[in-house]
Amino acid sequence: MSRSERSSLLLAGLLATAGVAHLASPKQFDATIPSALPGSPRTWTYASGVVELALAVGIATPRTRRTAALAAAGFFVGVFPANVKMALDWRDRPTPQKAAAYGRLPLQVPLVLWARSIAKNGEGQS
């Protein structure tokens, strides 16, 4: 298995794990949904989980990898406001929790770059 294939499968696994977590334990994610979004937080939590699972399948499949990886990069940008909300909501929590919430924010950049790299390497896959 090539390094590119392993990288794709690792990102697919990360997305699948997040998707399952959103669907299996939605309550913890509901609180991160910005109140400016229409509808209920639970709907957004479930939708996010479904999108993560779909992206995982798309990235794991060579034929759809490039498109799914580009969509994943966009998804990581799109969920950034929820991560900011979580960091702000957790600013009064104990230091380890606060550090984890704030520490997640810069991690979005490597996730976006990772997905873009997979999209670039996925070109020409069939």
PDB file of C-alpha atoms in Angstrom:
ATOM      1  CA  MET A   1       0.000   0.000   0.000  1.00  0.00           C
ATOM      2  CA  SER A   2       1.392   3.386  -0.980  1.00  0.00           C
ATOM      3  CA  ARG A   3       1.904   6.244   1.440  1.00  0.00           C
ATOM      4  CA  SER A   4      -0.788   8.211  -0.397  1.00  0.00           C
ATOM      5  CA  GLU A   5      -3.261   5.344  -0.008  1.00  0.00           C
ATOM      6  CA  ARG A   6      -2.461   5.027   3.719  1.00  0.00           C
ATOM      7  CA  SER A   7      -2.922   8.764   4.190  1.00  0.00           C
ATOM      8  CA  SER A   8      -6.296   8.607   2.447  1.00  0.00           C
ATOM      9  CA  LEU A   9      -7.442   5.707   4.573  1.00  0.00           C
ATOM     10  CA  LEU A  10      -6.278   7.416   7.760  1.00  0.00           C
ATOM     11  CA  LEU A  11      -8.301  10.537   6.959  1.00  0.00           C
ATOM     12  CA  ALA A  12     -11.271   8.355   6.011  1.00  0.00           C
ATOM     13  CA  GLY A  13     -10.931   6.598   9.369  1.00  0.00           C
ATOM     14  CA  LEU A  14     -10.783   9.869  11.248  1.00  0.00           C
ATOM     15  CA  LEU A  15     -13.911  11.115   9.493  1.00  0.00           C
ATOM     16  CA  ALA A  16     -15.732   7.810  10.010  1.00  0.00           C
ATOM     17  CA  THR A  17     -14.889   7.847  13.716  1.00  0.00           C
ATOM     18  CA  ALA A  18     -16.128  11.421  14.058  1.00  0.00           C
ATOM     19  CA  GLY A  19     -19.280  10.573  12.113  1.00  0.00           C
ATOM     20  CA  VAL A  20     -20.091   7.600  14.317  1.00  0.00           C
ATOM     21  CA  ALA A  21     -19.435   9.698  17.429  1.00  0.00           C
ATOM     22  CA  HIS A  22     -21.844  12.407  16.220  1.00  0.00           C
ATOM     23  CA  LEU A  23     -24.567   9.834  15.586  1.00  0.00           C
ATOM     24  CA  ALA A  24     -23.972   7.648  18.654  1.00  0.00           C
ATOM     25  CA  SER A  25     -23.489  10.413  21.208  1.00  0.00           C
ATOM     26  CA  PRO A  26     -25.061  13.568  19.774  1.00  0.00           C
ATOM     27  CA  LYS A  27     -25.664  15.432  23.020  1.00  0.00           C
ATOM     28  CA  GLN A  28     -22.011  16.360  23.499  1.00  0.00           C
ATOM     29  CA  PHE A  29     -21.907  17.878  19.998  1.00  0.00           C
ATOM     30  CA  ASP A  30     -25.216  19.747  20.219  1.00  0.00           C
ATOM     31  CA  ALA A  31     -23.663  22.332  22.539  1.00  0.00           C
ATOM     32  CA  THR A  32     -21.072  23.279  19.908  1.00  0.00           C
ATOM     33  CA  ILE A  33     -23.640  24.231  17.275  1.00  0.00           C
ATOM     34  CA  PRO A  34     -23.718  28.037  16.862  1.00  0.00           C
ATOM     35  CA  SER A  35     -27.111  29.441  17.825  1.00  0.00           C
ATOM     36  CA  ALA A  36     -27.167  31.565  14.651  1.00  0.00           C
ATOM     37  CA  LEU A  37     -27.844  28.442  12.592  1.00  0.00           C
ATOM     38  CA  PRO A  38     -31.502  27.740  11.839  1.00  0.00           C
ATOM     39  CA  GLY A  39     -33.182  24.622  13.161  1.00  0.00           C
ATOM     40  CA  SER A  40     -32.286  22.482  16.112  1.00  0.00           C
ATOM     41  CA  PRO A  41     -28.704  21.742  17.156  1.00  0.00           C
ATOM     42  CA  ARG A  42     -29.515  18.009  17.069  1.00  0.00           C
ATOM     43  CA  THR A  43     -30.391  18.234  13.382  1.00  0.00           C
ATOM     44  CA  TRP A  44     -27.032  19.874  12.670  1.00  0.00           C
ATOM     45  CA  THR A  45     -25.236  17.287  14.809  1.00  0.00           C
ATOM     46  CA  TYR A  46     -26.834  14.401  12.929  1.00  0.00           C
ATOM     47  CA  ALA A  47     -26.265  16.091   9.570  1.00  0.00           C
ATOM     48  CA  SER A  48     -22.614  16.588  10.429  1.00  0.00           C
ATOM     49  CA  GLY A  49     -22.272  12.911  11.342  1.00  0.00           C
ATOM     50  CA  VAL A  50     -23.863  11.804   8.084  1.00  0.00           C
ATOM     51  CA  VAL A  51     -21.630  14.144   6.077  1.00  0.00           C
ATOM     52  CA  GLU A  52     -18.532  12.846   7.881  1.00  0.00           C
ATOM     53  CA  LEU A  53     -19.504   9.259   7.073  1.00  0.00           C
ATOM     54  CA  ALA A  54     -20.183  10.119   3.430  1.00  0.00           C
ATOM     55  CA  LEU A  55     -16.842  11.916   3.163  1.00  0.00           C
ATOM     56  CA  ALA A  56     -15.096   8.922   4.739  1.00  0.00           C
ATOM     57  CA  VAL A  57     -16.587   6.564   2.166  1.00  0.00           C
ATOM     58  CA  GLY A  58     -15.747   8.975  -0.640  1.00  0.00           C
ATOM     59  CA  ILE A  59     -12.133   9.355   0.449  1.00  0.00           C
ATOM     60  CA  ALA A  60     -11.704   5.609   0.959  1.00  0.00           C
ATOM     61  CA  THR A  61     -12.920   4.968  -2.588  1.00  0.00           C
ATOM     62  CA  PRO A  62     -10.237   5.770  -5.195  1.00  0.00           C
ATOM     63  CA  ARG A  63     -12.804   6.723  -7.840  1.00  0.00           C
ATOM     64  CA  THR A  64     -14.344   9.468  -5.675  1.00  0.00           C
ATOM     65  CA  ARG A  65     -11.305  10.334  -3.560  1.00  0.00           C
ATOM     66  CA  ARG A  66     -10.380  13.640  -5.192  1.00  0.00           C
ATOM     67  CA  THR A  67     -13.886  15.114  -5.022  1.00  0.00           C
ATOM     68  CA  ALA A  68     -14.520  13.828  -1.504  1.00  0.00           C
ATOM     69  CA  ALA A  69     -11.170  15.143  -0.256  1.00  0.00           C
ATOM     70  CA  LEU A  70     -11.925  18.601  -1.660  1.00  0.00           C
ATOM     71  CA  ALA A  71     -15.344  18.451  -0.002  1.00  0.00           C
ATOM     72  CA  ALA A  72     -13.673  17.395   3.263  1.00  0.00           C
ATOM     73  CA  ALA A  73     -11.372  20.423   3.108  1.00  0.00           C
ATOM     74  CA  GLY A  74     -14.456  22.614   2.741  1.00  0.00           C
ATOM     75  CA  PHE A  75     -16.188  20.738   5.543  1.00  0.00           C
ATOM     76  CA  PHE A  76     -13.240  21.343   7.903  1.00  0.00           C
ATOM     77  CA  VAL A  77     -13.448  25.057   7.149  1.00  0.00           C
ATOM     78  CA  GLY A  78     -17.228  24.991   7.605  1.00  0.00           C
ATOM     79  CA  VAL A  79     -17.153  23.428  11.070  1.00  0.00           C
ATOM     80  CA  PHE A  80     -14.536  25.858  12.367  1.00  0.00           C
ATOM     81  CA  PRO A  81     -17.190  28.174  13.915  1.00  0.00           C
ATOM     82  CA  ALA A  82     -18.409  25.255  16.046  1.00  0.00           C
ATOM     83  CA  ASN A  83     -14.854  24.733  17.319  1.00  0.00           C
ATOM     84  CA  VAL A  84     -14.570  28.450  18.121  1.00  0.00           C
ATOM     85  CA  LYS A  85     -17.898  28.303  19.988  1.00  0.00           C
ATOM     86  CA  MET A  86     -16.683  25.317  21.990  1.00  0.00           C
ATOM     87  CA  ALA A  87     -13.452  27.125  22.921  1.00  0.00           C
ATOM     88  CA  LEU A  88     -15.381  30.199  24.034  1.00  0.00           C
ATOM     89  CA  ASP A  89     -17.933  28.137  25.961  1.00  0.00           C
ATOM     90  CA  TRP A  90     -15.139  26.238  27.716  1.00  0.00           C
ATOM     91  CA  ARG A  91     -13.040  29.278  28.699  1.00  0.00           C
ATOM     92  CA  ASP A  92     -14.114  28.944  32.350  1.00  0.00           C
ATOM     93  CA  ARG A  93     -13.516  25.194  32.595  1.00  0.00           C
ATOM     94  CA  PRO A  94     -10.492  23.606  34.256  1.00  0.00           C
ATOM     95  CA  THR A  95      -7.198  24.267  32.475  1.00  0.00           C
ATOM     96  CA  PRO A  96      -6.869  20.834  30.771  1.00  0.00           C
ATOM     97  CA  GLN A  97     -10.342  21.115  29.198  1.00  0.00           C
ATOM     98  CA  LYS A  98      -9.776  24.728  28.231  1.00  0.00           C
ATOM     99  CA  ALA A  99      -6.408  23.804  26.683  1.00  0.00           C
ATOM    100  CA  ALA A 100      -8.019  20.986  24.682  1.00  0.00           C
ATOM    101  CA  ALA A 101     -10.768  23.277  23.388  1.00  0.00           C
ATOM    102  CA  TYR A 102      -8.349  26.016  22.347  1.00  0.00           C
ATOM    103  CA  GLY A 103      -5.828  23.478  21.092  1.00  0.00           C
ATOM    104  CA  ARG A 104      -8.354  22.151  18.577  1.00  0.00           C
ATOM    105  CA  LEU A 105      -8.544  25.496  16.777  1.00  0.00           C
ATOM    106  CA  PRO A 106      -5.154  25.451  15.035  1.00  0.00           C
ATOM    107  CA  LEU A 107      -5.634  21.759  14.176  1.00  0.00           C
ATOM    108  CA  GLN A 108      -8.173  22.744  11.521  1.00  0.00           C
ATOM    109  CA  VAL A 109      -5.360  24.087   9.332  1.00  0.00           C
ATOM    110  CA  PRO A 110      -3.485  20.772   9.025  1.00  0.00           C
ATOM    111  CA  LEU A 111      -6.790  18.953   8.481  1.00  0.00           C
ATOM    112  CA  VAL A 112      -7.625  21.239   5.561  1.00  0.00           C
ATOM    113  CA  LEU A 113      -4.107  20.871   4.140  1.00  0.00           C
ATOM    114  CA  TRP A 114      -4.246  17.080   4.598  1.00  0.00           C
ATOM    115  CA  ALA A 115      -7.526  16.840   2.709  1.00  0.00           C
ATOM    116  CA  ARG A 116      -6.193  19.097  -0.065  1.00  0.00           C
ATOM    117  CA  SER A 117      -3.074  16.951  -0.332  1.00  0.00           C
ATOM    118  CA  ILE A 118      -5.189  13.833  -0.711  1.00  0.00           C
ATOM    119  CA  ALA A 119      -7.248  15.585  -3.386  1.00  0.00           C
ATOM    120  CA  LYS A 120      -4.083  16.511  -5.246  1.00  0.00           C
ATOM    121  CA  ASN A 121      -2.682  12.981  -4.992  1.00  0.00           C
ATOM    122  CA  GLY A 122      -6.086  11.539  -5.850  1.00  0.00           C
ATOM    123  CA  GLU A 123      -6.095  13.145  -9.276  1.00  0.00           C
ATOM    124  CA  GLY A 124      -6.132  10.612 -12.037  1.00  0.00           C
ATOM    125  CA  GLN A 125      -7.518   7.863  -9.797  1.00  0.00           C
ATOM    126  CA  SER A 126     -10.150   5.729 -11.438  1.00  0.00           C
TER     127      SER A 126
END
